[in-house]
mmCIF file of C-alpha atoms in Angstrom:
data_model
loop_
_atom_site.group_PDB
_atom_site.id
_atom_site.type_symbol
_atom_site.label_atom_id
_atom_site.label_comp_id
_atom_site.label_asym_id
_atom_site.label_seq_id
_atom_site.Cartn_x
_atom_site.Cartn_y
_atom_site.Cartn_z
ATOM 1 C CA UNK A 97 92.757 110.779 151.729
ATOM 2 C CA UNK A 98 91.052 111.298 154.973
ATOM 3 C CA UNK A 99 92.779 114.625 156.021
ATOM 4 C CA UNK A 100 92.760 116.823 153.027
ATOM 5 C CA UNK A 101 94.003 120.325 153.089
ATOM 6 C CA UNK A 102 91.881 122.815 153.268
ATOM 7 C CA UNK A 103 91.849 126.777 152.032
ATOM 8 C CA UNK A 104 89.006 127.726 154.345
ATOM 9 C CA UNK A 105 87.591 126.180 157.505
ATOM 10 C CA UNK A 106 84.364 124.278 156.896
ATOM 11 C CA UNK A 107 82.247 120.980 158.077
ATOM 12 C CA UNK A 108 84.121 117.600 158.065
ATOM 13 C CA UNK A 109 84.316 115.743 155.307
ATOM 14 C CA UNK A 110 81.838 113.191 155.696
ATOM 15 C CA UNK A 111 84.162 110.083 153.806
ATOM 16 C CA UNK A 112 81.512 107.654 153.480
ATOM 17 C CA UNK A 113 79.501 109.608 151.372
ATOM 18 C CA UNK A 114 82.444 110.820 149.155
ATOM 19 C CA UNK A 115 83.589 107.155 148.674
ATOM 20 C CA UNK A 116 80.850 106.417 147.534
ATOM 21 C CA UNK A 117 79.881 109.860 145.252
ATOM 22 C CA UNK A 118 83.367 108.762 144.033
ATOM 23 C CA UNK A 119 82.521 105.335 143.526
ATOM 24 C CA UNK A 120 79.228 106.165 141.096
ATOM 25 C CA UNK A 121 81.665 108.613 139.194
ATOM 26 C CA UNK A 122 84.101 105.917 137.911
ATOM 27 C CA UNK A 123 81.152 103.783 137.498
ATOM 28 C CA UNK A 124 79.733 106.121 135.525
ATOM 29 C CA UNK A 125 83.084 106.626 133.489
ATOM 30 C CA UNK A 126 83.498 103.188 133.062
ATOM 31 C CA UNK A 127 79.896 101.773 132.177
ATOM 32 C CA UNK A 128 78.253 104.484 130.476
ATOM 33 C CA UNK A 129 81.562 105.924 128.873
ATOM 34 C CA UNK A 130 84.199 103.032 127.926
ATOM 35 C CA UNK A 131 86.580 104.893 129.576
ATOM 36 C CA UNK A 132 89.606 103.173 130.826
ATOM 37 C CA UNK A 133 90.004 104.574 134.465
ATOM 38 C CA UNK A 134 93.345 104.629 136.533
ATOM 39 C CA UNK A 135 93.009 104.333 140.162
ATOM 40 C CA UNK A 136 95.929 105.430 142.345
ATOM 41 C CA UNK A 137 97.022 103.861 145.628
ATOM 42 C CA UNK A 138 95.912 107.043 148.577
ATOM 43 C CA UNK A 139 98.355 107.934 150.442
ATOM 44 C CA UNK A 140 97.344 109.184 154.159
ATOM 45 C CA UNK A 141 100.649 111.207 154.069
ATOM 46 C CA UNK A 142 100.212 112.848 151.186
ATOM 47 C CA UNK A 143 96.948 115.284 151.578
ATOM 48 C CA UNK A 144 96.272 116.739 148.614
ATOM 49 C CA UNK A 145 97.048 113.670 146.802
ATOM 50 C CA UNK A 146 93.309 113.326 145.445
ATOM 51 C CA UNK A 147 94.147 116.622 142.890
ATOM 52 C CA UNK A 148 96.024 114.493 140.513
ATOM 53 C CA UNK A 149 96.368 116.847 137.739
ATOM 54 C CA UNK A 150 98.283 118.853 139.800
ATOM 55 C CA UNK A 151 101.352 116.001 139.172
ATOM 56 C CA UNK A 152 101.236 115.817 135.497
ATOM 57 C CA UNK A 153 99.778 117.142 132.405
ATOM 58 C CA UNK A 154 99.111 114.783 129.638
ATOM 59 C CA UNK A 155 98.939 115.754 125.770
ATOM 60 C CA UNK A 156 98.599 112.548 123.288
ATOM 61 C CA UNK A 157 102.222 110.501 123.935
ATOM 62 C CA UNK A 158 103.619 112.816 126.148
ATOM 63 C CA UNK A 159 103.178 112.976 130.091
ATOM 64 C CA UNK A 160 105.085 116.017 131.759
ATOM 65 C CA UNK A 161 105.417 115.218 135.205
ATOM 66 C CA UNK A 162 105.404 118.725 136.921
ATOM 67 C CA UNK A 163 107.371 119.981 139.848
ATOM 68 C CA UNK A 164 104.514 120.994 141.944
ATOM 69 C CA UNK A 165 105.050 124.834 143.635
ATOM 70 C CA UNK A 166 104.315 123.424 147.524
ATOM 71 C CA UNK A 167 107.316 121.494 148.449
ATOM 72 C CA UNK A 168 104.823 119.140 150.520
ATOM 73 C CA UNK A 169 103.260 117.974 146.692
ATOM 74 C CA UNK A 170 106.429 116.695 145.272
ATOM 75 C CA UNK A 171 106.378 112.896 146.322
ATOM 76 C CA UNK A 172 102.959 112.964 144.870
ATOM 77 C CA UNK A 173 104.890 112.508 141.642
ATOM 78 C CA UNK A 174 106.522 109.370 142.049
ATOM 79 C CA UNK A 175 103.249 107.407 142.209
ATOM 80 C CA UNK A 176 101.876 108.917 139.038
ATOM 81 C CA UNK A 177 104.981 108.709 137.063
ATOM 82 C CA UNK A 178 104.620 104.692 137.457
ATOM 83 C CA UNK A 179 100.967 104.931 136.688
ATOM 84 C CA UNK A 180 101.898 106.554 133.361
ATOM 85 C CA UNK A 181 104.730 104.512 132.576
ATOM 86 C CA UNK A 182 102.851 101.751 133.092
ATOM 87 C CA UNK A 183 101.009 103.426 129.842
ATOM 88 C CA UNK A 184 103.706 103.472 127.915
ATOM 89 C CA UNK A 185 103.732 107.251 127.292
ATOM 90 C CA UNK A 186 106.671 109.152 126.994
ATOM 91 C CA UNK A 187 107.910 110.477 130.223
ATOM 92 C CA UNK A 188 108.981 114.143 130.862
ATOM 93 C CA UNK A 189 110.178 115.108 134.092
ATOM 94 C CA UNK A 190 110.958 118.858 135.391
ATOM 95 C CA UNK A 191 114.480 118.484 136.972
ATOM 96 C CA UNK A 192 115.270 121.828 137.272
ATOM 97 C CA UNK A 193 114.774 122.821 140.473
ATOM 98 C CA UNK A 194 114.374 126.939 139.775
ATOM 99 C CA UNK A 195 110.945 125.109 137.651
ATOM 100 C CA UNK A 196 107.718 124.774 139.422
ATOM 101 C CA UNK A 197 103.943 123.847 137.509
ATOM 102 C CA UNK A 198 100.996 122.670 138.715
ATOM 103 C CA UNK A 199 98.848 120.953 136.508
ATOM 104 C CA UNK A 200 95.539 123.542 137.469
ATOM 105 C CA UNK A 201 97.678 126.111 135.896
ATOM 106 C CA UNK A 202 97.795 124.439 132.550
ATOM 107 C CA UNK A 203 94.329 125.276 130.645
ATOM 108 C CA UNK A 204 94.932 123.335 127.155
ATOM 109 C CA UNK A 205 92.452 124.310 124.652
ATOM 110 C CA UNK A 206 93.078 121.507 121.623
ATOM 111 C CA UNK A 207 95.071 124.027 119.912
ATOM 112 C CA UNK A 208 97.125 125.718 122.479
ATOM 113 C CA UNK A 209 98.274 126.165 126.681
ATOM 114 C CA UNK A 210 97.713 129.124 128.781
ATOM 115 C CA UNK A 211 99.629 128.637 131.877
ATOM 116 C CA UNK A 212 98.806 130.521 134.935
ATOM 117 C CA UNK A 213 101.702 132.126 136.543
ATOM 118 C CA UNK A 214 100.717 131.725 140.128
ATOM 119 C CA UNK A 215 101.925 130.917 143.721
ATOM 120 C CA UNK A 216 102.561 127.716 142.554
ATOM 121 C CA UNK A 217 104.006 128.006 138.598
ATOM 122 C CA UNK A 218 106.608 130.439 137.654
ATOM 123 C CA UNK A 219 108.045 131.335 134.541
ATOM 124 C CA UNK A 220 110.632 128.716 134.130
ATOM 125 C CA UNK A 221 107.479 126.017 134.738
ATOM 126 C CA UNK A 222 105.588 127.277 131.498
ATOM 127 C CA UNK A 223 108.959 127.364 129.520
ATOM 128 C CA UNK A 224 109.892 123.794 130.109
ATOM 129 C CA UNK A 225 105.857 122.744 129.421
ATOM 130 C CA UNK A 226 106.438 124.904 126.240
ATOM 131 C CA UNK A 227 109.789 122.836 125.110
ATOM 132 C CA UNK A 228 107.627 119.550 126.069
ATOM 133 C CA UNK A 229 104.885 120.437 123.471
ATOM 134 C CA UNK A 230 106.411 122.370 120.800
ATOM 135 C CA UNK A 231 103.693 121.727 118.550
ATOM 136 C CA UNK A 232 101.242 124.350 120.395
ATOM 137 C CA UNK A 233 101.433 127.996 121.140
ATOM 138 C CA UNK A 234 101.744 128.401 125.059
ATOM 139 C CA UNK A 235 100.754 132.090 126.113
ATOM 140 C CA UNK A 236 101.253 132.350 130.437
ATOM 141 C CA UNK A 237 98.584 134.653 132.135
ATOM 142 C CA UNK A 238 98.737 136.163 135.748
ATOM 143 C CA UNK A 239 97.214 134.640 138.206
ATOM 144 C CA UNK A 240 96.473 136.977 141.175
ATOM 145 C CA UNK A 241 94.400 135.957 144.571
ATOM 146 C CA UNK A 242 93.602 132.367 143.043
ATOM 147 C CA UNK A 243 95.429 129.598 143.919
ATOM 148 C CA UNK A 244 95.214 128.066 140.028
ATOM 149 C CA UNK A 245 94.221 129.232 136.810
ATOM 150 C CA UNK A 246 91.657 126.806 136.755
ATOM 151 C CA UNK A 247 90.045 127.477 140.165
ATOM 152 C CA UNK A 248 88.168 130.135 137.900
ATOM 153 C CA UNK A 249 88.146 129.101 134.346
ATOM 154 C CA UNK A 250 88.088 125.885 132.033
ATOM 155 C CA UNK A 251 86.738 124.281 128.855
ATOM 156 C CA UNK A 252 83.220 124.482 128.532
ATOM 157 C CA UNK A 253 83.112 122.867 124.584
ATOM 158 C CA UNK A 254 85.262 122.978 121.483
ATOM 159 C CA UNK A 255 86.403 126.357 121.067
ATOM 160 C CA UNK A 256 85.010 127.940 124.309
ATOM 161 C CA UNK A 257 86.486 128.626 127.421
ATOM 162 C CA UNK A 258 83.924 129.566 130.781
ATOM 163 C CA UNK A 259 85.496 132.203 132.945
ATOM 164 C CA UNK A 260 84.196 133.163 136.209
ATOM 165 C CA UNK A 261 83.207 136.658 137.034
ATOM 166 C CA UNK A 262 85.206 137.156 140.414
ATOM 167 C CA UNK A 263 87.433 140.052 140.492
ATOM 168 C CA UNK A 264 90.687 137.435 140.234
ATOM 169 C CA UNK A 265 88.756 136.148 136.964
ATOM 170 C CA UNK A 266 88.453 139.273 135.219
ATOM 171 C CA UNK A 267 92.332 140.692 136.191
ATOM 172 C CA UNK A 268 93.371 137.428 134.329
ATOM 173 C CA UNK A 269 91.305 138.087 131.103
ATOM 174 C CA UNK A 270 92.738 141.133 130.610
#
C-alpha cells in the first residue's frame, strides 16, 4: 500500500526500495526456507493492510479472524478469511460486536497467550481468543502508551520472551 498510516511524521516511503526489500524477504522465505508464502491482493483503500497479523491469529487448525479495534481495519478481514479458507483451516470469526483484538496484542509463547489489553483489544477480545484455544492458558496484560503488546515485546527463542526497556515495557511486566 502506497499511503500507509503513520504514528509519527517522517520521510516518504521510498516504494521502490521496499518492493523490492520485500521482494528478497519472500525470496528468502521461499528459497532458503521451504516456506510456503501467501501473498495478499493490496488494497490502496485499505492502509494499514500490510500488518496482516493484525486480521487473524493462527494456532495449528484454527484461524481466529479478529475484529480489529479501528473501525477503518475491519474490511481488512474479508480478504484474509479467503486466504485461510483457501487453507482449509478452521475458521473462527469474532461476531460480537462489544469484541475487539488485534493480532499484535496476541504474544503466543508455544504453551500459552498473553493478550494485551490496549486501545485496540478489550476484555471481551481475549475471552473469545481464550474459548477459540481452550487448550492454552491465556493471561491479558495492560497495555498503556503502546499501541500493541508487541510494539515492545516478542519471542526471541523457545522459552524466552525479549521485552523492551521503555517505560510502557516495564508497566506491562509488572
Amino acid at each position: 500500500c502506497r499511503q500507509a498510516l503513520r504514528r509519527v511524521a517522517g520521510p516518504e516511503v521510498d516504494f521502490a526500495r521496499a518492493e523490492r526489500e520485500h521482494q528478497l524477504y519472500v525470496g528468502v522465505l521461499r528459497g532458503k526456507l521451504g516456506l510456503q508464502v501467501l501473498e495478499l491482493p493490496a488494497d490502496e483503500s485499505l492502509p494499514d493492510c500490510v500488518f496482516v497479523e493484525d486480521v487473524a491469529v493462527v494456532c495449528e487448525e484454527t484461524a481466529l479472524l479478529t475484529r480489529p479495534g479501528a473501525p477503518s481495519r475491519r474490511k481488512e478481514v474479508e480478504s484474509m478469511k479467503r486466504v485461510l479458507e483457501s487453507l482449509n483451516l478452521n475458521i473462527v470469526e469474532m461476531v460480537d460486536e462489544n469484541a475487539t483484538l488485534d493480532g499484535g496484542d496476541v504474544l503466543f509463547t508455544g504453551r500459552e497467550f498473553f493478550v494485551g489489553l490496549s486501545r485496540r483489544t478489550n476484555q471481551r477480545g481475549a475471552e473469545i481468543l481464550a474459548d477459540t484455544f481452550k487448550d492454552y492458558a491465556v493471561s491479558t496484560v495492560p497495555v498503556h502508551d503502546s499501541l500493541h503488546l508487541k510494539s515492545f515485546c516478542s519471542m526471541a527463542g523457545p522459552n524466552l520472551i525479549a521485552i523492551g526497556s521503555s517505560e510502557a515495557a516495564q508497566k506491562a511486566l509488572k
